[in-house]
Amino acid sequence: MAAVTTARIGSILKLSLSSGPVNALSPTLISALANEIAAANTPKSGVTGILLASAAPKVFSAGLDLTQLSVSPSNKNNRESVSKYIGSFQNLVHALAGSHVPTAAVVHGACPAGGTVLAFCTDYKVASSIQRSYFCMGLNETRVGLAPPLWLHALARNNLNSARIADRLVQLGYLCSSPQESLQHGYLDAVIADATPEALEAHAVEQLNQLAAIPWNARVQAKLGARKEVLSLLENGNTDEMVDCILGDEFQSVTAQLMASLKKK
């Protein structure tokens, strides 16, 4: 199965993450998503909105692929490979956050760390109130020994209800346990009561159509202006901030423990 499956809903392009059981952001998934976003943003694509969703029933995306970040004698990862992987992820974040085509995310199930980053890059984030115990959403990087880069702090401030809340929740590595709590802090823009997947998708498409109806150039400039700090921090392509932390003992130790626990399941 392709890492990203596509479908058209009129002029809306639906991109469903379809990479394994938890939609970890593997190099293949990152590349496929970036290519689809780039193609949708070409002048003759005919796409007026991008809807980001998941094909997995219990997870939106579990975030970065730990197999790309673990550096040990048992794998071939090194500073160069980690830097290349993080560079591709940051390029995807830049492409999604800076998309001239309106974007929306339908969040269902677990959406920690990198999953929340993807949702934060969109113009509209929505979830159904019908979520089981596996729902979570937030930036829990500090909990695994990873210091969030400056662009992620800026992205959090752009989305959460205040700079103070963003500061505190990012430091704590806090994960919301329900859509209602996520809405309260600003991780989501809307929670639709008892919405089925079909109803949720229809709601997101309606929001995308509203955005697309605004005079295009004026809306794009307004969007890029609001996201100037995030995009500027990502444009320099510097991965050292994240890579230095990933290669540090703290992160590698936590990652080794996580991967060992996953192998036992």
Short mmCIF file of C-alpha atoms in Angstrom, two decimals:
data_model
loop_
_atom_site.label_atom_id
_atom_site.label_comp_id
_atom_site.label_asym_id
_atom_site.label_seq_id
_atom_site.Cartn_x
_atom_site.Cartn_y
_atom_site.Cartn_z
CA MET A 1 0.00 0.00 0.00
CA ALA A 2 1.17 3.53 -0.78
CA ALA A 3 2.34 5.61 2.19
CA VAL A 4 -0.22 8.26 1.25
CA THR A 5 -3.46 7.45 -0.55
CA THR A 6 -5.24 10.16 -2.49
CA ALA A 7 -8.85 10.89 -3.39
CA ARG A 8 -10.65 13.85 -4.91
CA ILE A 9 -13.76 15.42 -3.38
CA GLY A 10 -14.56 17.85 -6.13
CA SER A 11 -11.60 20.22 -6.18
CA ILE A 12 -10.47 19.12 -2.70
CA LEU A 13 -7.52 16.71 -2.54
CA LYS A 14 -7.79 14.25 0.33
CA LEU A 15 -4.46 12.86 1.54
CA SER A 16 -4.79 9.86 3.86
CA LEU A 17 -1.75 8.75 5.83
CA SER A 18 -1.47 5.01 5.17
CA SER A 19 1.94 3.99 6.44
CA GLY A 20 1.79 0.98 8.72
CA PRO A 21 -0.07 0.63 11.98
CA VAL A 22 0.79 4.02 13.52
CA ASN A 23 1.63 6.26 10.53
CA ALA A 24 5.13 6.95 11.82
CA LEU A 25 6.72 9.66 9.67
CA SER A 26 9.04 7.40 7.72
CA PRO A 27 11.22 8.83 4.92
CA THR A 28 8.78 7.29 2.42
CA LEU A 29 5.74 8.90 4.05
CA ILE A 30 7.46 12.27 4.35
CA SER A 31 8.50 12.18 0.69
CA ALA A 32 5.05 11.10 -0.53
CA LEU A 33 3.27 13.79 1.48
CA ALA A 34 5.70 16.50 0.40
CA ASN A 35 5.31 15.53 -3.26
CA GLU A 36 1.51 15.63 -3.08
CA ILE A 37 1.54 19.05 -1.39
CA ALA A 38 3.98 20.43 -3.96
CA ALA A 39 1.90 19.10 -6.86
CA ALA A 40 -1.31 20.55 -5.39
CA ASN A 41 0.35 23.97 -5.16
CA THR A 42 1.25 24.14 -8.86
CA PRO A 43 -0.78 26.70 -10.86
CA LYS A 44 -2.70 24.20 -13.01
CA SER A 45 -3.41 21.55 -10.36
CA GLY A 46 -7.07 22.53 -10.03
CA VAL A 47 -6.82 21.83 -6.28
CA THR A 48 -8.56 24.38 -4.06
CA GLY A 49 -8.08 22.59 -0.74
CA ILE A 50 -6.00 19.84 0.88
CA LEU A 51 -7.63 17.59 3.46
CA LEU A 52 -5.21 15.66 5.67
CA ALA A 53 -6.59 12.49 7.27
CA SER A 54 -5.56 9.01 8.37
CA ALA A 55 -6.43 5.61 6.98
CA ALA A 56 -5.65 4.01 10.36
CA PRO A 57 -8.63 3.59 12.72
CA LYS A 58 -6.85 4.43 15.98
CA VAL A 59 -4.09 6.86 15.06
CA PHE A 60 -3.59 10.03 13.05
CA SER A 61 0.21 9.88 13.23
CA ALA A 62 2.57 8.76 15.99
CA GLY A 63 5.17 11.30 14.88
CA LEU A 64 8.82 10.90 13.94
CA ASP A 65 10.12 7.46 13.01
CA LEU A 66 12.30 6.33 15.92
CA THR A 67 14.17 3.87 13.70
CA GLN A 68 15.60 6.87 11.85
CA LEU A 69 16.76 8.54 15.08
CA SER A 70 18.31 5.72 17.08
CA VAL A 71 22.09 5.63 16.75
CA SER A 72 23.71 2.40 17.95
CA PRO A 73 26.14 -0.29 16.81
CA SER A 74 23.15 -2.35 15.64
CA ASN A 75 22.08 0.13 12.92
CA LYS A 76 23.65 2.32 10.24
CA ASN A 77 22.35 5.64 11.48
CA ASN A 78 24.86 8.44 11.99
CA ARG A 79 24.89 12.23 12.13
CA GLU A 80 24.65 12.51 8.36
CA SER A 81 21.63 10.20 8.05
CA VAL A 82 19.83 11.78 11.01
CA SER A 83 20.47 15.26 9.60
CA LYS A 84 19.09 14.20 6.21
CA TYR A 85 15.96 12.75 7.82
CA ILE A 86 15.31 15.81 10.00
CA GLY A 87 15.96 18.05 7.00
CA SER A 88 13.28 16.25 5.00
CA PHE A 89 10.83 16.54 7.91
CA GLN A 90 11.48 20.26 8.33
CA ASN A 91 11.02 20.75 4.57
CA LEU A 92 7.64 19.01 4.83
CA VAL A 93 6.62 21.25 7.73
CA HIS A 94 7.62 24.30 5.70
CA ALA A 95 5.68 23.10 2.65
CA LEU A 96 2.51 22.32 4.63
CA ALA A 97 2.62 25.45 6.80
CA GLY A 98 3.32 27.63 3.76
CA SER A 99 0.87 25.97 1.37
CA HIS A 100 -0.92 28.55 -0.75
CA VAL A 101 -3.76 26.03 -1.11
CA PRO A 102 -5.98 25.97 2.01
CA THR A 103 -5.40 22.98 4.27
CA ALA A 104 -7.36 21.15 6.96
CA ALA A 105 -6.73 18.16 9.22
CA VAL A 106 -9.27 15.64 10.46
CA VAL A 107 -7.74 14.27 13.66
CA HIS A 108 -8.82 10.86 14.88
CA GLY A 109 -6.99 8.76 17.45
CA ALA A 110 -3.45 9.23 18.69
CA CYS A 111 -1.75 12.38 17.42
CA PRO A 112 1.33 13.07 19.57
CA ALA A 113 4.49 15.05 18.72
CA GLY A 114 5.05 15.03 14.95
CA GLY A 115 1.39 14.20 14.38
CA THR A 116 0.40 17.37 16.21
CA VAL A 117 3.03 19.28 14.21
CA LEU A 118 1.33 18.24 10.96
CA ALA A 119 -2.07 19.30 12.29
CA PHE A 120 -0.64 22.62 13.53
CA CYS A 121 0.61 23.39 10.01
CA THR A 122 -2.91 23.32 8.57
CA ASP A 123 -5.46 26.12 8.44
CA TYR A 124 -8.20 24.20 10.23
CA LYS A 125 -8.04 21.29 12.71
CA VAL A 126 -11.16 19.35 13.63
CA ALA A 127 -12.08 16.16 15.50
CA SER A 128 -15.20 14.28 16.49
CA SER A 129 -16.27 14.04 20.11
CA ILE A 130 -16.56 10.28 19.50
CA GLN A 131 -13.04 9.22 20.45
CA ARG A 132 -11.95 6.25 22.50
CA SER A 133 -9.19 6.06 25.09
CA TYR A 134 -6.46 5.99 22.45
CA PHE A 135 -6.93 9.70 21.60
CA CYS A 136 -4.07 12.03 22.51
CA MET A 137 -2.75 15.28 21.11
CA GLY A 138 0.17 17.50 22.08
CA LEU A 139 3.86 18.23 21.80
CA ASN A 140 5.49 15.69 24.13
CA GLU A 141 9.03 16.08 22.80
CA THR A 142 10.55 17.01 26.17
CA ARG A 143 9.21 13.75 27.65
CA VAL A 144 11.51 11.78 25.36
CA GLY A 145 14.52 14.02 25.92
CA LEU A 146 14.14 16.19 22.82
CA ALA A 147 14.35 19.97 23.18
CA PRO A 148 11.86 21.54 20.74
CA PRO A 149 13.58 23.68 18.07
CA LEU A 150 12.79 27.38 17.78
CA TRP A 151 10.45 26.88 14.83
CA LEU A 152 8.34 24.48 16.89
CA HIS A 153 7.99 27.02 19.70
CA ALA A 154 6.80 29.55 17.11
CA LEU A 155 4.37 27.03 15.62
CA ALA A 156 2.95 26.29 19.08
CA ARG A 157 2.48 30.01 19.80
CA ASN A 158 0.63 30.38 16.49
CA ASN A 159 -1.83 27.64 17.41
CA LEU A 160 -2.34 27.56 21.18
CA ASN A 161 -4.52 30.06 22.98
CA SER A 162 -1.71 32.17 24.38
CA ALA A 163 2.08 32.38 24.37
CA ARG A 164 2.07 31.56 28.08
CA ILE A 165 0.04 28.39 27.58
CA ALA A 166 2.33 27.38 24.70
CA ASP A 167 5.41 27.92 26.87
CA ARG A 168 4.07 25.87 29.76
CA LEU A 169 2.59 22.98 27.76
CA VAL A 170 5.67 22.61 25.54
CA GLN A 171 7.94 22.55 28.59
CA LEU A 172 5.75 19.91 30.23
CA GLY A 173 5.51 17.84 27.04
CA TYR A 174 1.81 17.76 27.82
CA LEU A 175 -0.58 15.45 25.97
CA CYS A 176 -4.31 16.19 25.95
CA SER A 177 -6.39 13.07 26.52
CA SER A 178 -9.61 14.15 24.81
CA PRO A 179 -10.75 16.29 21.87
CA GLN A 180 -12.56 18.60 24.29
CA GLU A 181 -9.36 19.29 26.23
CA SER A 182 -7.48 19.79 22.97
CA LEU A 183 -10.08 22.35 21.88
CA GLN A 184 -9.81 24.15 25.22
CA HIS A 185 -6.09 24.80 24.73
CA GLY A 186 -6.18 25.49 20.99
CA TYR A 187 -4.78 22.23 19.62
CA LEU A 188 -8.06 21.93 17.69
CA ASP A 189 -10.26 24.58 16.10
CA ALA A 190 -13.49 22.61 16.46
CA VAL A 191 -14.92 19.45 17.98
CA ILE A 192 -18.10 18.20 16.31
CA ALA A 193 -20.47 16.38 18.66
CA ASP A 194 -21.03 12.71 17.79
CA ALA A 195 -19.78 13.23 14.24
CA THR A 196 -19.24 10.20 12.04
CA PRO A 197 -16.10 10.12 9.85
CA GLU A 198 -18.27 11.08 6.87
CA ALA A 199 -19.84 14.04 8.69
CA LEU A 200 -16.44 15.18 9.93
CA GLU A 201 -14.99 15.05 6.43
CA ALA A 202 -17.95 17.01 5.05
CA HIS A 203 -17.46 19.68 7.74
CA ALA A 204 -13.75 20.00 6.91
CA VAL A 205 -14.51 20.27 3.19
CA GLU A 206 -17.00 23.06 3.94
CA GLN A 207 -14.31 24.96 5.86
CA LEU A 208 -11.84 24.51 3.00
CA ASN A 209 -14.38 25.81 0.51
CA GLN A 210 -14.94 28.88 2.69
CA LEU A 211 -11.22 29.63 2.67
CA ALA A 212 -10.93 29.03 -1.07
CA ALA A 213 -13.78 31.50 -1.71
CA ILE A 214 -11.71 34.38 -0.27
CA PRO A 215 -9.77 36.36 -2.93
CA TRP A 216 -6.78 34.07 -3.41
CA ASN A 217 -3.77 36.39 -3.31
CA ALA A 218 -5.09 38.42 -0.38
CA ARG A 219 -5.74 35.27 1.64
CA VAL A 220 -2.31 33.78 0.82
CA GLN A 221 -0.49 36.95 1.87
CA ALA A 222 -2.50 37.11 5.10
CA LYS A 223 -1.60 33.48 5.84
CA LEU A 224 2.10 33.89 5.08
CA GLY A 225 2.22 37.07 7.14
CA ALA A 226 0.73 35.35 10.17
CA ARG A 227 3.23 32.49 9.81
CA LYS A 228 6.27 34.58 8.92
CA GLU A 229 8.27 33.64 12.03
CA VAL A 230 7.71 29.90 11.61
CA LEU A 231 8.50 29.93 7.90
CA SER A 232 11.58 32.12 8.32
CA LEU A 233 13.03 29.81 10.97
CA LEU A 234 12.49 26.82 8.68
CA GLU A 235 13.78 28.45 5.50
CA ASN A 236 17.44 28.43 6.54
CA GLY A 237 17.41 24.62 6.42
CA ASN A 238 19.49 24.37 9.61
CA THR A 239 19.04 20.97 11.26
CA ASP A 240 21.85 21.28 13.82
CA GLU A 241 19.52 22.37 16.64
CA MET A 242 17.47 19.18 16.48
CA VAL A 243 20.26 16.82 15.44
CA ASP A 244 22.55 17.83 18.32
CA CYS A 245 19.77 17.03 20.76
CA ILE A 246 18.82 13.76 19.03
CA LEU A 247 22.39 12.51 19.17
CA GLY A 248 22.71 13.43 22.86
CA ASP A 249 22.75 10.79 25.58
CA GLU A 250 19.40 11.85 27.05
CA PHE A 251 17.37 11.35 23.89
CA GLN A 252 19.24 8.21 22.81
CA SER A 253 18.68 6.60 26.21
CA VAL A 254 14.94 7.25 26.18
CA THR A 255 14.68 6.13 22.55
CA ALA A 256 16.46 2.86 23.30
CA GLN A 257 14.02 2.15 26.13
CA LEU A 258 11.00 2.96 23.94
CA MET A 259 12.17 0.76 21.09
CA ALA A 260 12.91 -2.11 23.48
CA SER A 261 9.41 -1.87 24.96
CA LEU A 262 7.83 -1.81 21.49
CA LYS A 263 9.68 -4.97 20.48
CA LYS A 264 8.15 -6.80 23.46
CA LYS A 265 4.60 -6.02 22.32
#
